[in-house]
C-alpha atoms as a PDB file:
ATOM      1  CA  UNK A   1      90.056 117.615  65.683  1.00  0.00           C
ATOM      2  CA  UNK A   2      86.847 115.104  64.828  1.00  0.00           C
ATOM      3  CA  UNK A   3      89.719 112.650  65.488  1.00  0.00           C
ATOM      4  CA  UNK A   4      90.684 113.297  68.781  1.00  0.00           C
ATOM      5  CA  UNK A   5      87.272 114.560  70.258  1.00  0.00           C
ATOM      6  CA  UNK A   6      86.310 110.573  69.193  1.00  0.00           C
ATOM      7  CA  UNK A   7      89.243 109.567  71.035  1.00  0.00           C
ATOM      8  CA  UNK A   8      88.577 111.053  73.962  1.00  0.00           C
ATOM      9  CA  UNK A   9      84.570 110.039  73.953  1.00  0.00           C
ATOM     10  CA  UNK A  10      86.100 106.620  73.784  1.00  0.00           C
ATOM     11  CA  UNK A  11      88.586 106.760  76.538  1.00  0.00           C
ATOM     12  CA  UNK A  12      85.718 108.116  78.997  1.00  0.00           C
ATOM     13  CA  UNK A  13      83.190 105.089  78.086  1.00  0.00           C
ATOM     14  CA  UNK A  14      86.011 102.633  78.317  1.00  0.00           C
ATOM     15  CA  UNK A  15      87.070 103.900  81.833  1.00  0.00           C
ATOM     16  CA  UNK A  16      83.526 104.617  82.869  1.00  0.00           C
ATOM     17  CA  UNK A  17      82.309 100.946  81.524  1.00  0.00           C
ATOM     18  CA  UNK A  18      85.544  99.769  83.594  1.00  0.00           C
ATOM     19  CA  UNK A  19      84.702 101.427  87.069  1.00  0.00           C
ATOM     20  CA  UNK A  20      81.227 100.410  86.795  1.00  0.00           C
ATOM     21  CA  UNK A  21      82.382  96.739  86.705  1.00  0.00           C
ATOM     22  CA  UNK A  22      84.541  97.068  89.330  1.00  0.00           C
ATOM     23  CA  UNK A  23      81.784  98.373  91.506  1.00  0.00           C
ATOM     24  CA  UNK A  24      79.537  95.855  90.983  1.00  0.00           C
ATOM     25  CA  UNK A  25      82.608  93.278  92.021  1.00  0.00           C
ATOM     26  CA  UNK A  26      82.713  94.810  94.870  1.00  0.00           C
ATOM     27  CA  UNK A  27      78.693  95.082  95.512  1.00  0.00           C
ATOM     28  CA  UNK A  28      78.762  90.993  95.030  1.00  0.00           C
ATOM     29  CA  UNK A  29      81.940  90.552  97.117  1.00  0.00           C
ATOM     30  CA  UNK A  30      79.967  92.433 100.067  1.00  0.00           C
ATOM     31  CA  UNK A  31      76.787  90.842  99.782  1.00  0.00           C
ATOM     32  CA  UNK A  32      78.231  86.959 100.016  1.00  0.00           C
ATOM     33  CA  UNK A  33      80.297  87.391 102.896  1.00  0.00           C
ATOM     34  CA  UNK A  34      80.344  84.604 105.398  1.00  0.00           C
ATOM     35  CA  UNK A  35      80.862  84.563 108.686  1.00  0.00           C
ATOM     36  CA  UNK A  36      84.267  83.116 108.950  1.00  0.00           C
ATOM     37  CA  UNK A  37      85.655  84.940 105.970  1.00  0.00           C
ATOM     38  CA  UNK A  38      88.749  86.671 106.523  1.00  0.00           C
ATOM     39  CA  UNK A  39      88.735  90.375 105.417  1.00  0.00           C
ATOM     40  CA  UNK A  40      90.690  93.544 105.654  1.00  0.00           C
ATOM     41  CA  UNK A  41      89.042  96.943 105.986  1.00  0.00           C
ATOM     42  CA  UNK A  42      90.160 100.194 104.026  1.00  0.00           C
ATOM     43  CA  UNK A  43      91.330 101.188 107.386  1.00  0.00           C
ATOM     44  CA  UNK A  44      94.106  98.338 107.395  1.00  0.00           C
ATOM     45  CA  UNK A  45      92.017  96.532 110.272  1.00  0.00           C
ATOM     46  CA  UNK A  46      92.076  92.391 109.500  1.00  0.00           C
ATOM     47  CA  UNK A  47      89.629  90.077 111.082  1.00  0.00           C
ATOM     48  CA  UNK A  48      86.922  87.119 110.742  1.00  0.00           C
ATOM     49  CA  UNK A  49      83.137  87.784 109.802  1.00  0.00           C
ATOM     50  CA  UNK A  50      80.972  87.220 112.393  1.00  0.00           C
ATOM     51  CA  UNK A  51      77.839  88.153 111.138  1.00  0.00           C
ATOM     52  CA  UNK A  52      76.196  90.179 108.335  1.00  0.00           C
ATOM     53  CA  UNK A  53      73.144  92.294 108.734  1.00  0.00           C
ATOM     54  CA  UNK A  54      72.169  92.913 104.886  1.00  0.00           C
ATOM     55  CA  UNK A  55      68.876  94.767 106.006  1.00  0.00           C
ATOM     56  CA  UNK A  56      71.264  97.534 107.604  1.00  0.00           C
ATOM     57  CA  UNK A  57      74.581  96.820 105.596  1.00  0.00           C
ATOM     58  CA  UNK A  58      76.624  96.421 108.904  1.00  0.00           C
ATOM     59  CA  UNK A  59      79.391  93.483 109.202  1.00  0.00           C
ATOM     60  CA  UNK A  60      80.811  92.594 112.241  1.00  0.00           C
ATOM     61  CA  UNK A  61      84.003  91.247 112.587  1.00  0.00           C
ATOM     62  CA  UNK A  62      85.965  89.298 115.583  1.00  0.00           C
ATOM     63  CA  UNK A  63      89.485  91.108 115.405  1.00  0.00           C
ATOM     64  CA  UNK A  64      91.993  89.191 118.208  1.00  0.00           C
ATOM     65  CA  UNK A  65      88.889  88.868 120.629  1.00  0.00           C
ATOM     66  CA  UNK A  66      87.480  92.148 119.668  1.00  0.00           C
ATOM     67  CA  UNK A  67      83.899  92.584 117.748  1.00  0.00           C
ATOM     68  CA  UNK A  68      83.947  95.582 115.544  1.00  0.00           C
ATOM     69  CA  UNK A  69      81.247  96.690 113.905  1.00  0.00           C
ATOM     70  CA  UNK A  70      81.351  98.038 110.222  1.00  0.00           C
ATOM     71  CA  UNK A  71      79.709  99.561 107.283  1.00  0.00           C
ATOM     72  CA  UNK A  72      79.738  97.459 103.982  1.00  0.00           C
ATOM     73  CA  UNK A  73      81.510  99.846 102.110  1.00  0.00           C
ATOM     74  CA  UNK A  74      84.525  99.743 104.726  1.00  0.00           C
ATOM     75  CA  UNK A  75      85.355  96.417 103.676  1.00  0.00           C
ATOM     76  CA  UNK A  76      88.073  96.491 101.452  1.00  0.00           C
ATOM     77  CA  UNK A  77      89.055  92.920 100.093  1.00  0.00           C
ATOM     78  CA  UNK A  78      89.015  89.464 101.747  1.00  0.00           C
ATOM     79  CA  UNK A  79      92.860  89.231 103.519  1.00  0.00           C
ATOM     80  CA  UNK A  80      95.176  86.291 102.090  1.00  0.00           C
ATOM     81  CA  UNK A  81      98.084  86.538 104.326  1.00  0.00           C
ATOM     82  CA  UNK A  82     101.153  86.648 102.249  1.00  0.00           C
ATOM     83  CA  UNK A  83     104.155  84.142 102.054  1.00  0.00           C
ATOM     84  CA  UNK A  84     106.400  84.789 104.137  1.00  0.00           C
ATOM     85  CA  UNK A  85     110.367  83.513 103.750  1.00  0.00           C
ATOM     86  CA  UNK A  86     113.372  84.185 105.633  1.00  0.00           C
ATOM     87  CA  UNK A  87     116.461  85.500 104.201  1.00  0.00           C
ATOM     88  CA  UNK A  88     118.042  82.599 106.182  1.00  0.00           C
ATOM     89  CA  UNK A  89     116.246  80.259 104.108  1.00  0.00           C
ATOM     90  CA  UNK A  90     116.661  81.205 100.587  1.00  0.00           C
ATOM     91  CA  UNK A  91     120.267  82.734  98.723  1.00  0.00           C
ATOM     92  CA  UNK A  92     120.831  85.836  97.368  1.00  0.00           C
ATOM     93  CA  UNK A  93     118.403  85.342  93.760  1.00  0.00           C
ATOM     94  CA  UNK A  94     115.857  84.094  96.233  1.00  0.00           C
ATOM     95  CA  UNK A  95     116.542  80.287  95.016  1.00  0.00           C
ATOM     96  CA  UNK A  96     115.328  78.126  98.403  1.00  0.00           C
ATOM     97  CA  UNK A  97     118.620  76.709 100.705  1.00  0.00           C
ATOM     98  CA  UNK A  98     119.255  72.981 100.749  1.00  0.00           C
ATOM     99  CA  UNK A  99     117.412  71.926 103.891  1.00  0.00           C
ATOM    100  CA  UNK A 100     120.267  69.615 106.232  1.00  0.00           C
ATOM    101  CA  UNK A 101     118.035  66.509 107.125  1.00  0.00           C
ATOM    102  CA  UNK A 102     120.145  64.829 109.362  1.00  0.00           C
ATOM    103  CA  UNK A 103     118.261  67.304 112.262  1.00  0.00           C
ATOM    104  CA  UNK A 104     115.286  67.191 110.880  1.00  0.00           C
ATOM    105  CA  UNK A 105     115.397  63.379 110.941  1.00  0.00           C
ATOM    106  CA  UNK A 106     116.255  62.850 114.596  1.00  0.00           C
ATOM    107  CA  UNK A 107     114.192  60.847 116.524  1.00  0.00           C
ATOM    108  CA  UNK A 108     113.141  63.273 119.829  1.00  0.00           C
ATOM    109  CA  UNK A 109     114.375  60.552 122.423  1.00  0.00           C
ATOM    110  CA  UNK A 110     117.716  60.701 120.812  1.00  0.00           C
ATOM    111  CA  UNK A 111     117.620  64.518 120.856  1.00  0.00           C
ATOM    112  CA  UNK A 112     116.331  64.316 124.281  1.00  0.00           C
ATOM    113  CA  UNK A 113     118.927  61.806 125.640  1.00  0.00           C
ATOM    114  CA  UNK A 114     121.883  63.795 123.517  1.00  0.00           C
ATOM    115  CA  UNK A 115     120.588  67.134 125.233  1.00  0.00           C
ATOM    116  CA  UNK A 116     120.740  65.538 128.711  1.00  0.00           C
ATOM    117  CA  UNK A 117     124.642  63.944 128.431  1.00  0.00           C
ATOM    118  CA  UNK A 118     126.536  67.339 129.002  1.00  0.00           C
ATOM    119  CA  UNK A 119     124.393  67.979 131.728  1.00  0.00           C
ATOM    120  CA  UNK A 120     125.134  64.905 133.471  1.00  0.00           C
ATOM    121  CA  UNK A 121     128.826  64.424 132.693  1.00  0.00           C
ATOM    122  CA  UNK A 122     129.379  68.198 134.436  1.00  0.00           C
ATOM    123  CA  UNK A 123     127.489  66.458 137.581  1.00  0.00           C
ATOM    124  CA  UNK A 124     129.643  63.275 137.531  1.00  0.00           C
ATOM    125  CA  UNK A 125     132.751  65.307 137.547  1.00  0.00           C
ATOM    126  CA  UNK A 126     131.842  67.401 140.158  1.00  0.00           C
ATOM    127  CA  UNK A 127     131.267  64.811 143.007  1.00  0.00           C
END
């Protein structure tokens, strides 16, 4: 009983000890934002600091043209957008595709003049 009574005692410090770090992450994150830091809210709302008001704990973002203004403690994380890779670009274990760079190596007036020749050889014939 003496055993398990410990037990639990330590399992509550450990995760209290635990949360109490976390908030204070999060208290630092939110008090060194930038303007021009990239964040997502807890409302799933991404956007740029604009500017922080630490006397009032408001941040404002610029979200596609919009200013928003926010509490600190709806600020969630700073956003990294995520990779992002095509199925068309990798096989089926997710190994990356040989990339053909015989295209990719074409000078653009060749492309240009090879995009122009079927267009003009339907004109010749037609006169």
């Amino acid at each position: 009983m003496i055993v398990f009574l410990v037990a639990m005692i330590a399992m509550m410090w450990w995760q209290s000890k635990k949360a109490k770090q976390q908030q204070q992450e999060k208290q630092d994150f939110r008090a060194n934002l930038q303007p021009g830091t990239e964040i997502i809210t807890i409302g799933g709302i991404i956007g740029k600091v604009v500017s922080v008001d630490v006397q009032y704990e408001e941040i404002i973002i610029d979200s596609e043209g919009s200013p928003i203004r926010f509490s600190f403690n709806a600020i969630s994380r700073e956003y990294v957008r995520p990779a992002y890779v095509s199925d068309d670009e990798v096989d089926e274990n997710g190994n990356p595709l040989p990339v053909d760079d015989d295209e990719a190596q074409t000078p653009i007036d060749q492309a240009i003049e090879a995009a122009e020749t079927p267009a003009e050889t339907e004109t010749d014939s037609s006169k």
